[in-house]
Amino acid sequence: MSEYPLIMTPSTNPRRSVLVTGAAGEIGHGLIKSLRSDDISIVAMDLREIPEETRTLCDAVHVGDVCDKDFLEHVMTMHETNEIYHLAALLSSRAEHVPETAHDVNVQGTFHLLRLAARLSESWGSRVKFIFPSTIAVYGIRTLEMKHQDGALCEHQHLSPITMYGANKLYCESLGRYYTRHYRQVAKGRPDHLLDFRCLRLPGVIAADTRPSGGTSDYVPEMLHAAATGEAYECFVREDTVIPWTTMPECVEALLRIAEVDSPPHAVYNIGSFSASAGEFAEAILKRFPEAKISFVPDEGRQKLVDSWPMDVDTSRASRDWAYAPRWNLEEALDQYIVPSIRRHYENVS
Ligand code: SER
């Protein structure tokens, strides 16, 4: 494949042509439902088969690997992609089992997409938008004492991740920033149209209609889904484990919002709705599902990962630059979204 540039006719179609990678995952499911509209063409891809419910909302679906750059080039040129939500990734717990594979997917896959998006920006003569979910796993706090002492972290603090996933995401944030601001900065004939990378660092995300897998923040959604289905749940972290959280509708809303902001001054933003401990969640769940059986059986390895993540995140940069405001606190999230939606979900599937 030639490196530069792609010889293509610039698009005459003003329609948004959106590529969603990792479309079979939890965020893909929520995002595609919200993205659906007549003036957007949605192309979904995933390594796994994309569920029927999501597939029917898309203009095209492709089963394929983000590590296959010829496949990516084929998909993006065929659909004249001008906006990308790159959701495909191996999450933190899964990545610790297969770190090299995680690096291939999380770094190489992202690099291929960024590189292609940069070349397409030039070919189309307009900047391809690249929306990238990063994570609180980019933070790596050395001790629990420091975690408690430092509270809500700003974007530049404690950037020493202890996981492959966190390290991968932190590097890809830098790569995205590079392609957006500094690409070929000393070369003659620098492209006029660079790509437009925007990234949100997500906290633990709770969805009512899908179950997570492979993450370390999975203990709260797992606890909720178990309570709603009457299964006993052994929580793999201590009761006093605190990290920040948001809900899937708020996460999707923030991703769509950062995509539409006019020239955000920063490439990377924290978001988060509230902080809560595993014990607080268990108590709040028991109030709403009195039959729930929740016990705490900490797993030393996974505990270490969440202990290195912040108690909370400072979201003032996002509030200032694009009026980010979370919708719900813990109680509101449970009563206005999670509990009613999760009950409805299991009524419908049973
Ligand atoms: N939810 C991610 C994980 O647990 C962290 O952002 O891996």
Tab-separated table of C-alpha atoms and ligand atoms in Angstrom:
chain	number	residue	atom	x	y	z
A	1	MET	CA	0.000	0.000	0.000
A	2	SER	CA	1.450	3.380	-0.951
A	3	GLU	CA	2.075	5.550	2.078
A	4	TYR	CA	1.043	8.980	0.901
A	5	PRO	CA	-1.320	10.332	-0.312
A	6	LEU	CA	-4.323	8.191	-1.282
A	7	ILE	CA	-5.364	9.222	-4.773
A	8	MET	CA	-9.090	9.709	-4.491
A	9	THR	CA	-11.690	12.027	-5.809
A	10	PRO	CA	-12.719	14.392	-3.014
A	11	SER	CA	-16.220	13.642	-1.856
A	12	THR	CA	-19.045	15.749	-3.199
A	13	ASN	CA	-21.355	14.193	-0.658
A	14	PRO	CA	-21.819	16.455	2.404
A	15	ARG	CA	-23.479	13.603	4.302
A	16	ARG	CA	-21.706	12.450	7.440
A	17	SER	CA	-20.213	9.052	6.742
A	18	VAL	CA	-19.420	7.547	10.113
A	19	LEU	CA	-17.330	4.456	10.783
A	20	VAL	CA	-17.816	2.784	14.180
A	21	THR	CA	-15.202	0.175	15.086
A	22	GLY	CA	-15.912	-2.249	17.928
A	23	ALA	CA	-19.571	-1.806	17.043
A	24	ALA	CA	-20.583	-5.090	18.707
A	25	GLY	CA	-19.426	-3.828	22.107
A	26	GLU	CA	-21.395	-2.024	24.806
A	27	ILE	CA	-20.600	1.534	23.718
A	28	GLY	CA	-21.139	0.624	20.064
A	29	HIS	CA	-24.621	-0.607	20.922
A	30	GLY	CA	-25.530	2.620	22.753
A	31	LEU	CA	-23.790	4.968	20.345
A	32	ILE	CA	-25.287	3.600	17.141
A	33	LYS	CA	-28.829	3.860	18.579
A	34	SER	CA	-28.224	7.551	19.303
A	35	LEU	CA	-26.359	8.314	16.079
A	36	ARG	CA	-29.088	6.976	13.826
A	37	SER	CA	-30.548	9.750	11.702
A	38	ASP	CA	-31.372	10.280	8.042
A	39	ASP	CA	-28.447	12.522	7.246
A	40	ILE	CA	-25.812	10.146	8.652
A	41	SER	CA	-24.560	7.010	7.009
A	42	ILE	CA	-23.369	4.523	9.628
A	43	VAL	CA	-20.829	1.840	8.812
A	44	ALA	CA	-20.220	-0.597	11.644
A	45	MET	CA	-17.338	-2.985	11.986
A	46	ASP	CA	-16.248	-5.545	14.518
A	47	LEU	CA	-14.287	-8.754	14.724
A	48	ARG	CA	-17.416	-10.411	16.068
A	49	GLU	CA	-20.769	-10.590	14.402
A	50	ILE	CA	-22.733	-7.425	15.094
A	51	PRO	CA	-26.052	-8.114	16.893
A	52	GLU	CA	-29.192	-7.845	14.782
A	53	GLU	CA	-30.557	-4.949	16.856
A	54	THR	CA	-27.496	-2.812	16.012
A	55	ARG	CA	-27.111	-4.131	12.470
A	56	THR	CA	-30.525	-2.923	11.396
A	57	LEU	CA	-29.578	0.647	12.335
A	58	CYS	CA	-26.508	0.666	10.088
A	59	ASP	CA	-26.099	1.374	6.394
A	60	ALA	CA	-23.353	-1.258	6.141
A	61	VAL	CA	-21.645	-3.721	8.448
A	62	HIS	CA	-18.255	-5.365	8.061
A	63	VAL	CA	-16.785	-8.209	10.054
A	64	GLY	CA	-13.040	-7.671	10.187
A	65	ASP	CA	-9.945	-6.864	12.171
A	66	VAL	CA	-8.653	-3.354	12.960
A	67	CYS	CA	-5.160	-4.844	12.666
A	68	ASP	CA	-5.759	-5.502	8.959
A	69	LYS	CA	-4.843	-2.238	7.313
A	70	ASP	CA	-5.845	-3.273	3.784
A	71	PHE	CA	-9.284	-4.147	5.077
A	72	LEU	CA	-9.532	-0.783	6.863
A	73	GLU	CA	-8.466	1.064	3.741
A	74	HIS	CA	-11.037	-0.821	1.703
A	75	VAL	CA	-13.853	-0.008	4.135
A	76	MET	CA	-12.942	3.647	4.601
A	77	THR	CA	-12.408	4.484	0.948
A	78	MET	CA	-15.477	2.564	-0.184
A	79	HIS	CA	-17.723	4.422	2.262
A	80	GLU	CA	-15.909	7.770	2.000
A	81	THR	CA	-15.540	7.857	5.777
A	82	ASN	CA	-15.291	11.355	7.203
A	83	GLU	CA	-15.915	10.595	10.883
A	84	ILE	CA	-14.651	7.700	13.011
A	85	TYR	CA	-15.647	6.434	16.447
A	86	HIS	CA	-12.832	4.048	17.220
A	87	LEU	CA	-14.268	1.885	19.997
A	88	ALA	CA	-12.474	-1.417	19.292
A	89	ALA	CA	-10.133	-2.320	22.161
A	90	LEU	CA	-9.160	-5.066	24.578
A	91	LEU	CA	-10.080	-3.746	28.032
A	92	SER	CA	-7.893	-3.747	31.121
A	93	SER	CA	-8.475	-7.192	32.674
A	94	ARG	CA	-8.563	-9.052	29.376
A	95	ALA	CA	-5.418	-7.220	28.229
A	96	GLU	CA	-3.476	-8.453	31.275
A	97	HIS	CA	-4.068	-12.040	30.092
A	98	VAL	CA	-2.851	-11.381	26.535
A	99	PRO	CA	-0.793	-8.182	26.705
A	100	GLU	CA	0.882	-8.561	23.312
A	101	THR	CA	-2.429	-9.145	21.551
A	102	ALA	CA	-3.810	-6.141	23.423
A	103	HIS	CA	-0.937	-4.051	22.138
A	104	ASP	CA	-1.629	-5.194	18.575
A	105	VAL	CA	-5.301	-4.281	18.793
A	106	ASN	CA	-5.116	-1.205	20.998
A	107	VAL	CA	-2.012	0.402	19.521
A	108	GLN	CA	-1.441	-1.046	16.048
A	109	GLY	CA	-5.154	-0.965	15.218
A	110	THR	CA	-5.425	2.657	16.341
A	111	PHE	CA	-2.251	3.603	14.503
A	112	HIS	CA	-3.552	2.105	11.219
A	113	LEU	CA	-6.802	4.017	11.568
A	114	LEU	CA	-5.124	7.310	12.467
A	115	ARG	CA	-2.751	7.008	9.569
A	116	LEU	CA	-5.528	6.240	7.111
A	117	ALA	CA	-7.714	8.990	8.523
A	118	ALA	CA	-4.838	11.459	8.099
A	119	ARG	CA	-4.411	10.440	4.477
A	120	LEU	CA	-8.145	10.604	3.828
A	121	SER	CA	-8.315	14.094	5.364
A	122	GLU	CA	-5.934	15.193	2.675
A	123	SER	CA	-7.709	13.323	-0.079
A	124	TRP	CA	-11.138	14.673	0.886
A	125	GLY	CA	-9.728	18.172	1.424
A	126	SER	CA	-11.451	18.295	4.810
A	127	ARG	CA	-10.528	17.035	8.244
A	128	VAL	CA	-11.695	13.553	9.157
A	129	LYS	CA	-13.009	13.529	12.736
A	130	PHE	CA	-11.564	10.832	14.950
A	131	ILE	CA	-13.409	10.270	18.235
A	132	PHE	CA	-11.498	8.101	20.664
A	133	PRO	CA	-12.583	6.780	24.058
A	134	SER	CA	-9.655	6.709	26.448
A	135	THR	CA	-9.884	5.697	30.086
A	136	ILE	CA	-9.134	6.315	33.736
A	137	ALA	CA	-6.662	3.414	33.322
A	138	VAL	CA	-4.173	5.964	31.899
A	139	TYR	CA	-3.742	7.071	35.512
A	140	GLY	CA	-1.487	5.009	37.740
A	141	ILE	CA	-1.376	6.107	41.366
A	142	ARG	CA	1.392	4.401	43.292
A	143	THR	CA	-0.262	3.978	46.703
A	144	LEU	CA	-3.747	3.934	48.181
A	145	GLU	CA	-2.674	6.723	50.500
A	146	MET	CA	-1.855	8.946	47.500
A	147	LYS	CA	-5.093	7.939	45.800
A	148	HIS	CA	-7.089	9.183	48.809
A	149	GLN	CA	-4.958	12.244	49.282
A	150	ASP	CA	-5.073	13.426	45.640
A	151	GLY	CA	-8.830	12.910	45.099
A	152	ALA	CA	-10.097	14.178	41.738
A	153	LEU	CA	-7.275	14.066	39.182
A	154	CYS	CA	-6.743	16.581	36.372
A	155	GLU	CA	-5.750	15.341	32.937
A	156	HIS	CA	-1.992	15.779	33.519
A	157	GLN	CA	-1.637	14.058	36.912
A	158	HIS	CA	-0.305	10.567	37.719
A	159	LEU	CA	0.138	9.479	34.104
A	160	SER	CA	2.039	6.278	34.927
A	161	PRO	CA	-0.391	3.492	34.031
A	162	ILE	CA	0.292	0.042	35.454
A	163	THR	CA	-1.749	-1.829	32.831
A	164	MET	CA	-1.089	-2.660	29.176
A	165	TYR	CA	-4.520	-1.194	28.391
A	166	GLY	CA	-3.750	2.086	30.181
A	167	ALA	CA	-0.328	2.365	28.568
A	168	ASN	CA	-1.832	1.668	25.134
A	169	LYS	CA	-4.553	4.282	25.536
A	170	LEU	CA	-2.160	6.928	26.883
A	171	TYR	CA	0.174	6.445	23.915
A	172	CYS	CA	-2.726	6.568	21.450
A	173	GLU	CA	-3.898	9.851	22.982
A	174	SER	CA	-0.453	11.241	22.137
A	175	LEU	CA	-0.525	9.773	18.644
A	176	GLY	CA	-3.941	11.325	18.004
A	177	ARG	CA	-2.726	14.684	19.246
A	178	TYR	CA	0.354	14.369	17.033
A	179	TYR	CA	-1.643	13.647	13.873
A	180	THR	CA	-3.981	16.544	14.659
A	181	ARG	CA	-1.487	19.239	15.569
A	182	HIS	CA	2.051	18.309	14.625
A	183	TYR	CA	1.969	15.848	11.727
A	184	ARG	CA	5.048	16.140	9.472
A	185	GLN	CA	5.815	19.415	11.191
A	186	VAL	CA	9.207	20.011	9.628
A	187	ALA	CA	8.488	18.464	6.207
A	188	LYS	CA	8.019	20.409	3.027
A	189	GLY	CA	4.551	19.936	1.555
A	190	ARG	CA	2.892	19.389	4.889
A	191	PRO	CA	-0.775	18.483	4.256
A	192	ASP	CA	-3.266	21.362	4.446
A	193	HIS	CA	-5.922	19.238	6.063
A	194	LEU	CA	-4.825	17.343	9.156
A	195	LEU	CA	-7.093	14.949	10.930
A	196	ASP	CA	-9.252	16.110	13.826
A	197	PHE	CA	-8.738	13.886	16.898
A	198	ARG	CA	-10.905	14.240	20.015
A	199	CYS	CA	-10.689	12.013	23.055
A	200	LEU	CA	-12.642	11.439	26.265
A	201	ARG	CA	-11.163	9.632	29.245
A	202	LEU	CA	-14.047	7.468	30.386
A	203	PRO	CA	-14.600	6.320	33.969
A	204	GLY	CA	-16.431	3.033	34.704
A	205	VAL	CA	-19.500	2.972	32.453
A	206	ILE	CA	-22.789	1.375	33.536
A	207	ALA	CA	-25.232	0.161	30.882
A	208	ALA	CA	-28.659	-1.262	31.665
A	209	ASP	CA	-29.220	-3.244	28.487
A	210	THR	CA	-25.815	-4.843	27.885
A	211	ARG	CA	-23.341	-6.695	30.118
A	212	PRO	CA	-19.673	-5.771	30.098
A	213	SER	CA	-16.755	-8.140	29.618
A	214	GLY	CA	-12.997	-7.854	29.882
A	215	GLY	CA	-12.916	-4.673	31.951
A	216	THR	CA	-11.942	-4.208	35.583
A	217	SER	CA	-14.724	-1.744	36.340
A	218	ASP	CA	-17.119	-4.564	35.395
A	219	TYR	CA	-17.880	-5.316	39.062
A	220	VAL	CA	-20.600	-2.660	39.382
A	221	PRO	CA	-22.515	-3.482	36.190
A	222	GLU	CA	-22.104	-7.197	36.999
A	223	MET	CA	-23.515	-6.574	40.498
A	224	LEU	CA	-26.510	-4.738	39.032
A	225	HIS	CA	-27.271	-7.293	36.337
A	226	ALA	CA	-26.935	-10.129	38.865
A	227	ALA	CA	-29.343	-8.348	41.239
A	228	ALA	CA	-31.858	-7.813	38.436
A	229	THR	CA	-31.761	-11.482	37.412
A	230	GLY	CA	-31.709	-12.946	40.930
A	231	GLU	CA	-28.155	-14.351	40.644
A	232	ALA	CA	-25.795	-14.280	43.650
A	233	TYR	CA	-22.764	-12.041	43.018
A	234	GLU	CA	-19.229	-12.240	44.387
A	235	CYS	CA	-17.649	-8.831	43.929
A	236	PHE	CA	-13.958	-9.110	43.008
A	237	VAL	CA	-12.882	-5.871	44.731
A	238	ARG	CA	-13.041	-4.657	48.340
A	239	GLU	CA	-16.103	-2.750	49.564
A	240	ASP	CA	-14.060	0.425	50.063
A	241	THR	CA	-12.869	0.541	46.422
A	242	VAL	CA	-13.744	3.921	44.918
A	243	ILE	CA	-13.507	5.039	41.285
A	244	PRO	CA	-15.555	7.490	39.183
A	245	TRP	CA	-18.561	6.354	37.152
A	246	THR	CA	-20.944	7.388	34.463
A	247	THR	CA	-23.924	5.791	32.749
A	248	MET	CA	-24.109	4.681	29.127
A	249	PRO	CA	-26.584	7.404	28.030
A	250	GLU	CA	-24.315	10.067	29.545
A	251	CYS	CA	-21.231	8.484	27.970
A	252	VAL	CA	-22.843	8.399	24.526
A	253	GLU	CA	-24.119	11.953	24.924
A	254	ALA	CA	-20.597	13.137	25.793
A	255	LEU	CA	-19.048	11.307	22.801
A	256	LEU	CA	-21.592	12.887	20.452
A	257	ARG	CA	-21.074	16.265	22.048
A	258	ILE	CA	-17.267	16.225	21.789
A	259	ALA	CA	-17.670	15.250	18.122
A	260	GLU	CA	-19.649	18.381	17.373
A	261	VAL	CA	-17.750	20.990	19.419
A	262	ASP	CA	-16.187	23.663	17.278
A	263	SER	CA	-12.372	23.359	17.583
A	264	PRO	CA	-11.979	22.186	21.184
A	265	PRO	CA	-8.770	23.682	22.627
A	266	HIS	CA	-7.618	20.344	24.039
A	267	ALA	CA	-7.445	16.891	22.485
A	268	VAL	CA	-8.171	15.024	25.729
A	269	TYR	CA	-10.898	15.491	28.363
A	270	ASN	CA	-11.895	13.724	31.572
A	271	ILE	CA	-15.556	12.988	32.037
A	272	GLY	CA	-17.364	11.404	35.002
A	273	SER	CA	-20.720	11.711	36.768
A	274	PHE	CA	-20.062	10.620	40.363
A	275	SER	CA	-17.676	8.610	42.505
A	276	ALA	CA	-18.839	5.717	44.614
A	277	SER	CA	-17.404	2.731	46.429
A	278	ALA	CA	-18.342	-0.861	45.645
A	279	GLY	CA	-19.915	-1.003	49.125
A	280	GLU	CA	-22.073	2.078	48.471
A	281	PHE	CA	-23.298	0.477	45.249
A	282	ALA	CA	-24.077	-2.778	47.061
A	283	GLU	CA	-26.094	-0.892	49.695
A	284	ALA	CA	-27.962	1.162	47.099
A	285	ILE	CA	-28.700	-1.989	45.057
A	286	LEU	CA	-29.995	-3.849	48.136
A	287	LYS	CA	-32.452	-1.006	48.785
A	288	ARG	CA	-33.855	-1.467	45.285
A	289	PHE	CA	-33.468	-5.254	44.972
A	290	PRO	CA	-33.880	-6.511	48.575
A	291	GLU	CA	-33.405	-10.139	47.472
A	292	ALA	CA	-29.969	-9.441	45.952
A	293	LYS	CA	-27.122	-11.606	47.269
A	294	ILE	CA	-23.852	-9.676	47.156
A	295	SER	CA	-20.615	-10.754	48.800
A	296	PHE	CA	-17.074	-9.414	48.551
A	297	VAL	CA	-14.274	-11.809	47.542
A	298	PRO	CA	-11.427	-9.546	46.393
A	299	ASP	CA	-9.136	-10.783	43.646
A	300	GLU	CA	-5.647	-9.542	44.408
A	301	GLY	CA	-4.664	-8.891	40.786
A	302	ARG	CA	-7.750	-6.990	39.681
A	303	GLN	CA	-7.872	-5.106	42.988
A	304	LYS	CA	-4.399	-3.749	42.277
A	305	LEU	CA	-5.572	-2.320	38.957
A	306	VAL	CA	-8.517	-0.372	40.396
A	307	ASP	CA	-6.454	0.752	43.372
A	308	SER	CA	-4.142	2.500	40.887
A	309	TRP	CA	-7.077	4.388	39.320
A	310	PRO	CA	-8.287	7.701	40.753
A	311	MET	CA	-11.017	8.167	43.358
A	312	ASP	CA	-12.490	10.790	41.079
A	313	VAL	CA	-11.678	12.876	38.007
A	314	ASP	CA	-11.654	16.640	37.656
A	315	THR	CA	-13.974	17.421	34.747
A	316	SER	CA	-13.583	21.201	34.851
A	317	ARG	CA	-11.646	21.319	31.557
A	318	ALA	CA	-14.607	19.721	29.739
A	319	SER	CA	-17.124	21.930	31.599
A	320	ARG	CA	-15.206	25.044	30.664
A	321	ASP	CA	-14.441	24.177	27.027
A	322	TRP	CA	-17.691	22.576	25.883
A	323	ALA	CA	-20.141	22.938	28.760
A	324	TYR	CA	-19.892	19.284	29.801
A	325	ALA	CA	-22.247	18.576	32.679
A	326	PRO	CA	-23.119	15.124	33.987
A	327	ARG	CA	-26.814	14.385	34.196
A	328	TRP	CA	-27.084	12.212	37.316
A	329	ASN	CA	-25.546	11.530	40.732
A	330	LEU	CA	-25.514	7.955	42.104
A	331	GLU	CA	-29.090	7.911	43.424
A	332	GLU	CA	-30.498	9.674	40.361
A	333	ALA	CA	-28.602	7.372	37.997
A	334	LEU	CA	-30.083	4.352	39.760
A	335	ASP	CA	-33.644	5.663	39.957
A	336	GLN	CA	-33.936	7.537	36.697
A	337	TYR	CA	-32.014	5.198	34.403
A	338	ILE	CA	-30.367	2.018	35.683
A	339	VAL	CA	-33.050	0.311	37.763
A	340	PRO	CA	-36.085	1.020	35.546
A	341	SER	CA	-34.152	0.240	32.351
A	342	ILE	CA	-32.587	-2.947	33.684
A	343	ARG	CA	-35.997	-4.216	34.921
A	344	ARG	CA	-37.519	-3.434	31.531
A	345	HIS	CA	-34.608	-5.115	29.767
A	346	TYR	CA	-35.032	-8.415	31.635
A	347	GLU	CA	-38.831	-8.336	31.310
A	348	ASN	CA	-38.368	-8.081	27.566
A	349	VAL	CA	-35.750	-10.792	27.267
A	350	SER	CA	-37.562	-13.318	29.501
B	1	SER	N1	-13.795	0.199	31.951
B	1	SER	C1	-12.384	0.080	31.676
B	1	SER	C2	-11.871	-1.205	32.178
B	1	SER	O1	-12.333	-1.640	33.199
B	1	SER	C3	-11.636	1.195	32.347
B	1	SER	O2	-11.962	2.397	31.728
B	1	SER	O3	-10.985	-1.758	31.606
